[in-house]
Amino acid sequence: MPSAPADDAARAIEPLLHPQGWALLNSLPPYREQDVLSRSSSLREAGHSPELVSAALTQSRLRARGEEKFGEFARSMLFTEHGLEQATRLPVAALHAERFQRAGVSAVADLGCGIGGDAMALAGLGLDVRAVDRDPLTVAVATVNLRPFPSAAVHLGSAEDHDPALTDGIWLDPARRAPARGSARGARRLHDPEEYEPPLSFVLDLARRLGERGGAAPGTLGALGAKLGPAVDRSALPEEVEVQWLSLHGSVLEAVLWCGPLAREGVRSSALVIGREGAHRLDLRADAPGDPVPGALGDHLYEPDGAVIRAGLLGALAERLGARTLDPTIAYLTADRRVDSPLARGYAVRDVMPFSIKALTGYLREHRIGVLEIKKRGTAVEPEELRRRLRPRRFGDEAATLVLTRIAGEQSVIVASPHGSTRA
């Protein structure tokens, strides 16, 4: 029996799959929350059913939200709440698609395609796409979203039933959430890849079957990519694959497993950091430096991007920056000279002191610091609780960053200013 959330999602979509509903949805002006009640009333007065009005306005709201991930494409797409939340951002999906294109793959099965974000990017590069999902409503939504791409077709099915002979490449986005224990609502993230649906062992077996389908040696991995959770442990994954952690504007979004010709030779792990300046990559190769050496606090502090940390590339970044660690268990780097890098956020060090509320209060008062950014690693102190106790606004309008961390095992506070700051 379908669950209540599935029923709700179907009711929110079904009226729009008919010509009248589709026409009404596309006639609506840009969504504004303050206009919902008046627009709902006027549409009902025009003779539209309450179910259709509700569905159209819900979809209009989702399209507005979807522009963050899909840009102007969102204005002609269909979404479900869950599908939009889980969908890959189109610029990121384009990077996935480019891997397949560079490897010479011409046809890709997108297994667990969701609302079709990755399939859109693959088809947009001219690849033949077989998009598959086990949920009938999701298949209907993906079919609508892929209608501008004649090389893409959507099918009802599962990854477990897929025949690797149908395409020369496979993209998977396994389900990584499970119902929250003891709760009928919400979901918990799965960190063990064997708990994914399908599990990592199945994904790797599928990669082997794909690689062997053309007569390759047993165990050869084919052109398969799979999205993993960013917390996945690299040591749990095979040596012969590349795992790339990707961050967008400072948030680590995913780790992607690349197999066979999609994996770059000699690269075990990599970090792809996308910011305002563009995309920047750091790779872990066999000759990569080991963990950085601890040392004294220098004139500059560096906060590595989360993708760099997850990929185990702290040593490679430290070598690039000429930096060292403050503590072997903390992912902050320090150096005596400034080196700007898109892979780390840099700060000029102003002062350092042992952690003490009294000493900090006196320091903020003396230097008239009332605007604080508070960061932490390796300490139980909570930034918002510290802010509440310090009440910095009473001291002035000068700005600073407080970094709560350990230096050589001791709880310390570093007072710093971000590189590029106009304040001392």
Coordinates of C-alpha atoms in Angstrom, one line a residue:
M1 CA 0.0 0.0 0.0
P2 CA 1.5 3.5 -0.9
S3 CA 2.5 5.6 2.1
A4 CA 0.7 8.8 3.0
P5 CA 3.6 11.0 1.8
A6 CA 3.6 9.1 -1.6
D7 CA -0.1 9.7 -1.9
D8 CA 0.3 13.4 -1.1
A9 CA 3.0 13.7 -3.8
A10 CA 0.9 12.0 -6.4
R11 CA -2.1 14.3 -5.6
A12 CA 0.2 17.3 -6.0
I13 CA 1.4 16.2 -9.5
E14 CA -1.4 14.2 -11.1
P15 CA -3.7 17.2 -12.0
L16 CA -0.8 18.8 -13.8
L17 CA -0.2 15.9 -16.2
H18 CA -3.4 16.8 -18.1
P19 CA -3.4 19.5 -20.8
Q20 CA -5.6 21.9 -18.8
G21 CA -3.4 21.5 -15.7
W22 CA -0.2 21.9 -17.6
A23 CA -1.5 25.0 -19.3
L24 CA -2.6 26.6 -16.0
L25 CA 0.7 25.9 -14.4
N26 CA 2.7 27.5 -17.2
S27 CA 0.4 30.5 -17.3
L28 CA 1.2 31.5 -13.7
P29 CA 3.4 34.5 -13.0
P30 CA 6.6 34.1 -10.9
Y31 CA 5.8 32.7 -7.5
R32 CA 5.5 35.1 -4.5
E33 CA 4.5 33.8 -1.1
Q34 CA 2.5 36.9 -0.3
D35 CA 0.3 36.4 -3.4
V36 CA -0.7 32.8 -2.7
L37 CA -4.1 33.4 -1.0
S38 CA -5.3 36.0 -3.5
R39 CA -4.1 34.0 -6.5
S40 CA -5.8 30.8 -5.1
S41 CA -9.0 32.7 -4.7
S42 CA -9.0 34.2 -8.2
L43 CA -8.2 30.8 -9.8
R44 CA -11.1 29.1 -8.0
E45 CA -13.4 32.0 -9.0
A46 CA -12.3 31.3 -12.6
G47 CA -13.7 27.8 -12.4
H48 CA -10.6 25.7 -11.6
S49 CA -11.0 22.9 -9.1
P50 CA -9.4 23.3 -5.6
E51 CA -7.2 20.2 -6.4
L52 CA -5.9 21.7 -9.6
V53 CA -5.3 25.1 -8.0
S54 CA -3.4 23.6 -5.0
A55 CA -1.3 21.4 -7.3
A56 CA -0.4 24.4 -9.6
L57 CA 0.5 26.7 -6.8
T58 CA 2.6 24.0 -5.1
Q59 CA 4.4 23.3 -8.3
S60 CA 4.9 27.0 -8.9
R61 CA 6.6 27.3 -5.4
L62 CA 8.8 24.3 -6.2
R63 CA 9.8 25.7 -9.5
A64 CA 10.9 28.9 -7.7
R65 CA 13.0 26.9 -5.3
G66 CA 14.3 24.8 -8.1
E67 CA 16.0 27.7 -9.9
E68 CA 18.8 27.5 -7.3
K69 CA 19.7 24.1 -8.7
F70 CA 18.4 24.2 -12.3
G71 CA 18.5 27.9 -13.3
E72 CA 16.0 28.8 -16.0
F73 CA 15.3 25.1 -16.8
A74 CA 13.3 25.0 -13.5
R75 CA 10.6 27.2 -15.1
S76 CA 9.4 24.3 -17.3
M77 CA 10.1 21.4 -15.0
L78 CA 8.1 19.3 -12.6
F79 CA 9.3 18.6 -9.0
T80 CA 8.4 16.7 -5.9
E81 CA 9.5 18.0 -2.6
H82 CA 11.8 15.0 -2.0
G83 CA 13.0 14.9 -5.6
L84 CA 14.1 18.5 -5.5
E85 CA 15.8 18.1 -2.2
Q86 CA 17.8 15.1 -3.5
A87 CA 18.5 16.3 -7.0
T88 CA 22.0 17.1 -8.2
R89 CA 22.5 20.7 -9.1
L90 CA 22.7 21.1 -12.9
P91 CA 26.3 22.6 -13.0
V92 CA 27.5 19.6 -10.9
A93 CA 25.6 17.1 -13.0
A94 CA 27.3 18.7 -16.0
L95 CA 30.7 17.8 -14.5
H96 CA 29.5 14.2 -14.0
A97 CA 28.4 14.1 -17.7
E98 CA 31.7 15.4 -18.9
R99 CA 33.5 12.5 -17.3
F100 CA 31.5 10.1 -19.5
Q101 CA 32.0 12.2 -22.6
R102 CA 35.8 12.4 -22.1
A103 CA 36.0 8.7 -21.6
G104 CA 34.3 8.1 -25.0
V105 CA 31.1 6.7 -23.5
S106 CA 28.1 7.1 -25.9
A107 CA 25.2 5.6 -24.0
V108 CA 24.6 5.8 -20.2
A109 CA 22.0 4.2 -17.9
D110 CA 21.0 6.5 -15.1
L111 CA 19.8 4.1 -12.5
G112 CA 17.8 5.7 -9.8
C113 CA 17.3 8.8 -11.9
G114 CA 15.0 10.7 -9.6
I115 CA 13.5 13.8 -11.2
G116 CA 16.2 13.6 -14.0
G117 CA 18.9 16.1 -13.1
D118 CA 21.9 14.0 -14.1
A119 CA 20.0 12.5 -17.1
M120 CA 19.4 16.0 -18.4
A121 CA 23.1 16.9 -18.2
L122 CA 24.1 13.6 -19.9
A123 CA 21.5 14.1 -22.7
G124 CA 22.5 17.7 -23.0
L125 CA 26.0 16.6 -24.1
G126 CA 24.5 14.3 -26.8
L127 CA 24.8 11.0 -25.0
D128 CA 22.0 8.4 -25.3
V129 CA 20.4 8.1 -21.8
R130 CA 18.3 5.3 -20.4
A131 CA 16.9 6.8 -17.2
V132 CA 15.5 4.3 -14.7
D133 CA 13.6 4.7 -11.5
R134 CA 11.5 2.2 -9.4
D135 CA 8.8 4.8 -8.4
P136 CA 6.0 5.4 -11.0
L137 CA 5.4 9.0 -9.9
T138 CA 9.1 9.8 -10.2
V139 CA 9.2 8.2 -13.7
A140 CA 6.3 10.5 -14.7
V141 CA 8.1 13.6 -13.4
A142 CA 11.4 12.6 -15.1
T143 CA 9.6 12.0 -18.3
V144 CA 8.3 15.5 -18.3
N145 CA 11.7 17.0 -17.4
L146 CA 13.5 15.0 -20.1
R147 CA 11.0 15.8 -22.9
P148 CA 13.4 18.4 -24.5
F149 CA 16.0 15.7 -25.0
P150 CA 15.2 13.2 -27.7
S151 CA 18.2 11.0 -26.9
A152 CA 16.8 10.3 -23.4
A153 CA 14.1 7.8 -22.4
V154 CA 12.7 7.0 -19.0
H155 CA 11.8 3.5 -17.8
L156 CA 10.2 2.0 -14.7
G157 CA 12.6 -0.4 -13.1
S158 CA 15.4 -0.9 -10.7
A159 CA 19.2 -1.0 -10.6
E160 CA 19.1 -4.6 -9.5
D161 CA 17.3 -5.6 -12.7
H162 CA 19.4 -3.6 -15.1
D163 CA 21.2 -5.5 -17.9
P164 CA 24.7 -4.0 -18.3
A165 CA 24.7 -4.9 -22.0
L166 CA 22.1 -2.1 -22.7
T167 CA 24.7 0.7 -22.4
D168 CA 28.4 1.2 -22.3
G169 CA 28.3 3.4 -19.2
I170 CA 26.3 3.5 -15.9
W171 CA 25.5 6.3 -13.4
L172 CA 24.0 5.5 -10.0
D173 CA 22.7 7.6 -7.2
P174 CA 22.0 5.1 -4.5
A175 CA 19.4 6.0 -1.8
R176 CA 21.4 7.1 1.3
R177 CA 18.6 7.8 3.8
A178 CA 16.5 5.5 5.9
P179 CA 13.4 6.3 8.1
A180 CA 14.4 7.8 11.4
R181 CA 14.3 5.3 14.2
G182 CA 11.4 5.8 16.6
S183 CA 9.8 8.4 14.3
A184 CA 7.2 8.3 11.6
R185 CA 8.7 11.4 10.0
G186 CA 12.1 12.5 8.8
A187 CA 15.0 10.3 7.7
R188 CA 18.5 9.5 8.9
R189 CA 21.6 9.6 6.7
L190 CA 23.4 6.3 6.1
H191 CA 27.1 6.4 6.4
D192 CA 27.9 2.8 5.8
P193 CA 27.9 2.3 2.0
E194 CA 26.6 -1.3 2.5
E195 CA 23.4 0.2 3.9
Y196 CA 22.8 2.2 0.7
E197 CA 20.1 1.0 -1.7
P198 CA 21.6 -0.6 -3.7
P199 CA 24.6 -1.3 -1.5
L200 CA 28.2 -0.6 -2.5
S201 CA 29.0 -4.3 -3.0
F202 CA 26.2 -4.5 -5.7
V203 CA 27.5 -1.3 -7.3
L204 CA 31.0 -2.7 -7.6
D205 CA 29.7 -6.0 -8.9
L206 CA 27.7 -4.1 -11.5
A207 CA 30.9 -2.2 -12.6
R208 CA 32.6 -5.6 -13.0
R209 CA 29.8 -7.0 -15.1
L210 CA 29.8 -3.9 -17.2
G211 CA 33.6 -4.2 -17.7
E212 CA 33.5 -7.9 -18.5
R213 CA 30.5 -7.7 -21.0
G214 CA 32.9 -7.0 -23.9
G215 CA 35.2 -9.9 -23.2
A216 CA 37.5 -8.0 -20.8
A217 CA 39.5 -9.9 -18.1
P218 CA 37.5 -11.0 -15.1
G219 CA 37.4 -8.3 -12.4
T220 CA 37.8 -5.4 -14.9
L221 CA 35.7 -2.4 -13.9
G222 CA 33.6 -0.7 -16.5
A223 CA 32.6 2.9 -17.0
L224 CA 30.5 3.4 -13.9
G225 CA 30.1 6.4 -11.7
A226 CA 28.2 6.4 -8.4
K227 CA 27.3 9.2 -6.0
L228 CA 28.3 8.4 -2.4
G229 CA 27.7 10.3 0.8
P230 CA 30.4 12.8 1.7
A231 CA 31.2 11.1 5.0
V232 CA 32.2 7.8 3.2
D233 CA 35.5 6.3 4.4
R234 CA 38.0 6.1 1.5
S235 CA 39.6 3.0 3.2
A236 CA 36.3 1.1 2.7
L237 CA 36.6 1.5 -1.1
P238 CA 38.7 -0.4 -3.6
E239 CA 42.2 0.8 -4.5
E240 CA 41.6 0.8 -8.2
V241 CA 38.8 3.4 -8.2
E242 CA 39.0 7.2 -7.9
V243 CA 36.8 8.9 -5.3
Q244 CA 36.3 12.7 -5.8
W245 CA 34.9 14.9 -3.0
L246 CA 33.1 18.0 -4.3
S247 CA 32.3 21.2 -2.5
L248 CA 30.3 24.1 -3.7
H249 CA 30.7 27.5 -2.1
G250 CA 32.2 25.9 1.0
S251 CA 29.7 23.0 1.5
V252 CA 30.8 19.5 0.7
L253 CA 28.0 18.0 -1.4
E254 CA 29.1 14.6 -2.4
A255 CA 31.8 12.0 -2.9
V256 CA 31.7 10.3 -6.3
L257 CA 33.1 6.8 -7.1
W258 CA 34.6 6.7 -10.6
C259 CA 35.4 3.3 -12.1
G260 CA 37.2 1.9 -15.1
P261 CA 37.9 4.5 -17.9
L262 CA 36.1 7.2 -15.8
A263 CA 38.8 7.1 -13.1
R264 CA 42.0 9.0 -13.8
E265 CA 45.1 6.9 -13.8
G266 CA 47.2 7.1 -10.6
V267 CA 44.6 9.2 -8.7
R268 CA 43.1 7.5 -5.7
S269 CA 41.3 10.6 -4.2
S270 CA 40.7 14.1 -5.3
A271 CA 39.0 17.3 -4.2
L272 CA 37.0 19.5 -6.5
V273 CA 36.3 22.9 -5.0
I274 CA 33.9 25.1 -6.8
G275 CA 33.6 28.8 -5.8
R276 CA 33.1 32.2 -7.2
E277 CA 36.5 32.0 -9.0
G278 CA 35.6 28.7 -10.7
A279 CA 36.5 25.0 -10.2
H280 CA 39.8 24.0 -8.6
R281 CA 41.1 20.4 -8.1
L282 CA 43.7 18.8 -5.9
D283 CA 44.6 15.1 -6.4
L284 CA 46.1 12.4 -4.2
R285 CA 48.6 10.4 -6.2
A286 CA 51.1 7.7 -5.1
D287 CA 53.9 10.2 -4.6
A288 CA 51.7 12.6 -2.6
P289 CA 53.2 14.0 0.6
G290 CA 52.1 12.5 3.9
D291 CA 50.6 14.2 6.8
P292 CA 51.9 17.7 7.5
V293 CA 54.4 18.2 10.3
P294 CA 53.1 20.1 13.5
G295 CA 54.7 23.4 14.3
A296 CA 54.3 26.7 16.0
L297 CA 51.6 29.2 15.0
G298 CA 52.8 31.5 12.2
D299 CA 51.6 34.8 10.9
H300 CA 48.8 33.2 8.8
L301 CA 46.1 30.6 9.5
Y302 CA 44.4 28.4 6.9
E303 CA 41.1 26.6 7.1
P304 CA 41.2 23.9 4.4
D305 CA 38.0 23.3 2.3
G306 CA 36.0 20.4 3.6
A307 CA 36.5 18.5 0.3
V308 CA 40.3 18.6 0.8
I309 CA 40.0 17.3 4.3
R310 CA 37.6 14.5 3.3
A311 CA 39.8 13.4 0.4
G312 CA 42.8 13.1 2.8
L313 CA 44.7 15.8 1.0
L314 CA 45.8 17.9 4.0
G315 CA 49.5 17.1 3.4
A316 CA 49.3 18.0 -0.3
L317 CA 47.7 21.3 0.5
A318 CA 50.2 22.0 3.2
E319 CA 53.0 21.4 0.8
R320 CA 51.4 23.8 -1.7
L321 CA 51.0 26.5 1.0
G322 CA 54.3 25.9 2.7
A323 CA 52.3 25.3 5.8
R324 CA 52.3 23.1 8.9
T325 CA 49.6 21.9 11.4
L326 CA 49.0 23.4 14.8
D327 CA 48.1 20.0 16.2
P328 CA 48.3 16.6 14.5
T329 CA 44.6 15.9 15.2
I330 CA 43.2 19.3 14.0
A331 CA 42.7 20.3 10.3
Y332 CA 44.0 23.9 10.6
L333 CA 47.2 24.9 8.8
T334 CA 49.6 27.7 9.6
A335 CA 52.4 29.4 7.7
D336 CA 54.8 32.4 8.1
R337 CA 53.8 33.9 4.7
R338 CA 50.6 34.5 3.0
V339 CA 49.6 32.3 0.0
D340 CA 46.1 32.8 -1.4
S341 CA 44.4 29.5 -2.5
P342 CA 40.8 28.7 -3.5
L343 CA 41.4 25.4 -1.6
A344 CA 41.6 27.1 1.8
R345 CA 40.3 30.2 3.6
G346 CA 43.2 32.3 4.9
Y347 CA 43.4 34.6 7.9
A348 CA 46.1 37.0 9.2
V349 CA 46.9 36.1 12.8
R350 CA 46.5 39.0 15.2
D351 CA 46.9 37.4 18.7
V352 CA 46.7 34.0 20.4
M353 CA 45.8 33.3 24.1
P354 CA 44.8 30.4 26.3
F355 CA 41.0 29.9 26.4
S356 CA 39.5 32.0 29.1
I357 CA 36.2 33.9 29.2
K358 CA 37.6 36.6 31.4
A359 CA 40.7 37.1 29.3
L360 CA 38.6 37.1 26.1
T361 CA 36.2 39.7 27.5
G362 CA 39.1 42.0 28.5
Y363 CA 40.7 41.6 25.1
L364 CA 37.5 42.5 23.2
R365 CA 36.9 45.5 25.4
E366 CA 40.5 46.8 25.0
H367 CA 40.4 46.4 21.2
R368 CA 36.7 47.5 20.8
I369 CA 35.8 44.3 19.0
G370 CA 32.1 43.9 18.8
V371 CA 31.6 42.1 15.5
L372 CA 32.7 38.4 15.8
E373 CA 32.9 35.4 13.6
I374 CA 33.5 32.4 15.8
K375 CA 35.0 29.1 14.4
K376 CA 36.0 26.0 16.2
R377 CA 37.8 22.7 15.7
G378 CA 38.9 20.3 18.4
T379 CA 37.0 21.9 21.3
A380 CA 33.7 21.3 23.1
V381 CA 33.0 25.1 23.3
E382 CA 29.9 26.0 21.3
P383 CA 30.3 29.3 19.3
E384 CA 26.8 30.6 20.0
E385 CA 27.0 29.8 23.7
L386 CA 30.4 31.7 23.8
R387 CA 28.8 34.6 21.9
R388 CA 26.0 34.8 24.5
R389 CA 28.5 34.9 27.4
L390 CA 30.8 37.4 25.8
R391 CA 28.0 39.8 24.6
P392 CA 30.5 41.4 22.2
R393 CA 28.2 44.1 20.8
R394 CA 28.8 46.2 23.9
F395 CA 32.5 46.7 23.2
G396 CA 32.4 48.5 19.8
D397 CA 32.2 48.0 16.1
E398 CA 35.6 46.6 15.2
A399 CA 35.5 43.1 13.7
A400 CA 37.6 39.9 14.2
T401 CA 37.5 36.2 13.8
L402 CA 37.9 34.0 16.9
V403 CA 39.3 30.5 16.2
L404 CA 38.8 28.1 19.0
T405 CA 41.2 25.2 18.7
R406 CA 44.0 23.2 20.2
I407 CA 47.7 24.2 19.7
A408 CA 50.1 21.5 20.7
G409 CA 47.3 19.9 22.8
E410 CA 46.3 23.1 24.7
Q411 CA 42.9 24.8 24.3
S412 CA 43.6 28.2 22.7
V413 CA 41.9 31.1 21.0
I414 CA 43.4 32.7 17.9
V415 CA 42.3 36.2 17.0
A416 CA 42.5 36.7 13.3
S417 CA 41.3 38.7 10.3
P418 CA 40.3 37.1 7.0
H419 CA 42.7 37.7 4.1
G420 CA 41.3 40.6 2.1
S421 CA 39.7 42.2 5.2
T422 CA 39.9 46.0 5.3
R423 CA 40.0 45.9 9.1
A424 CA 43.2 45.5 11.0

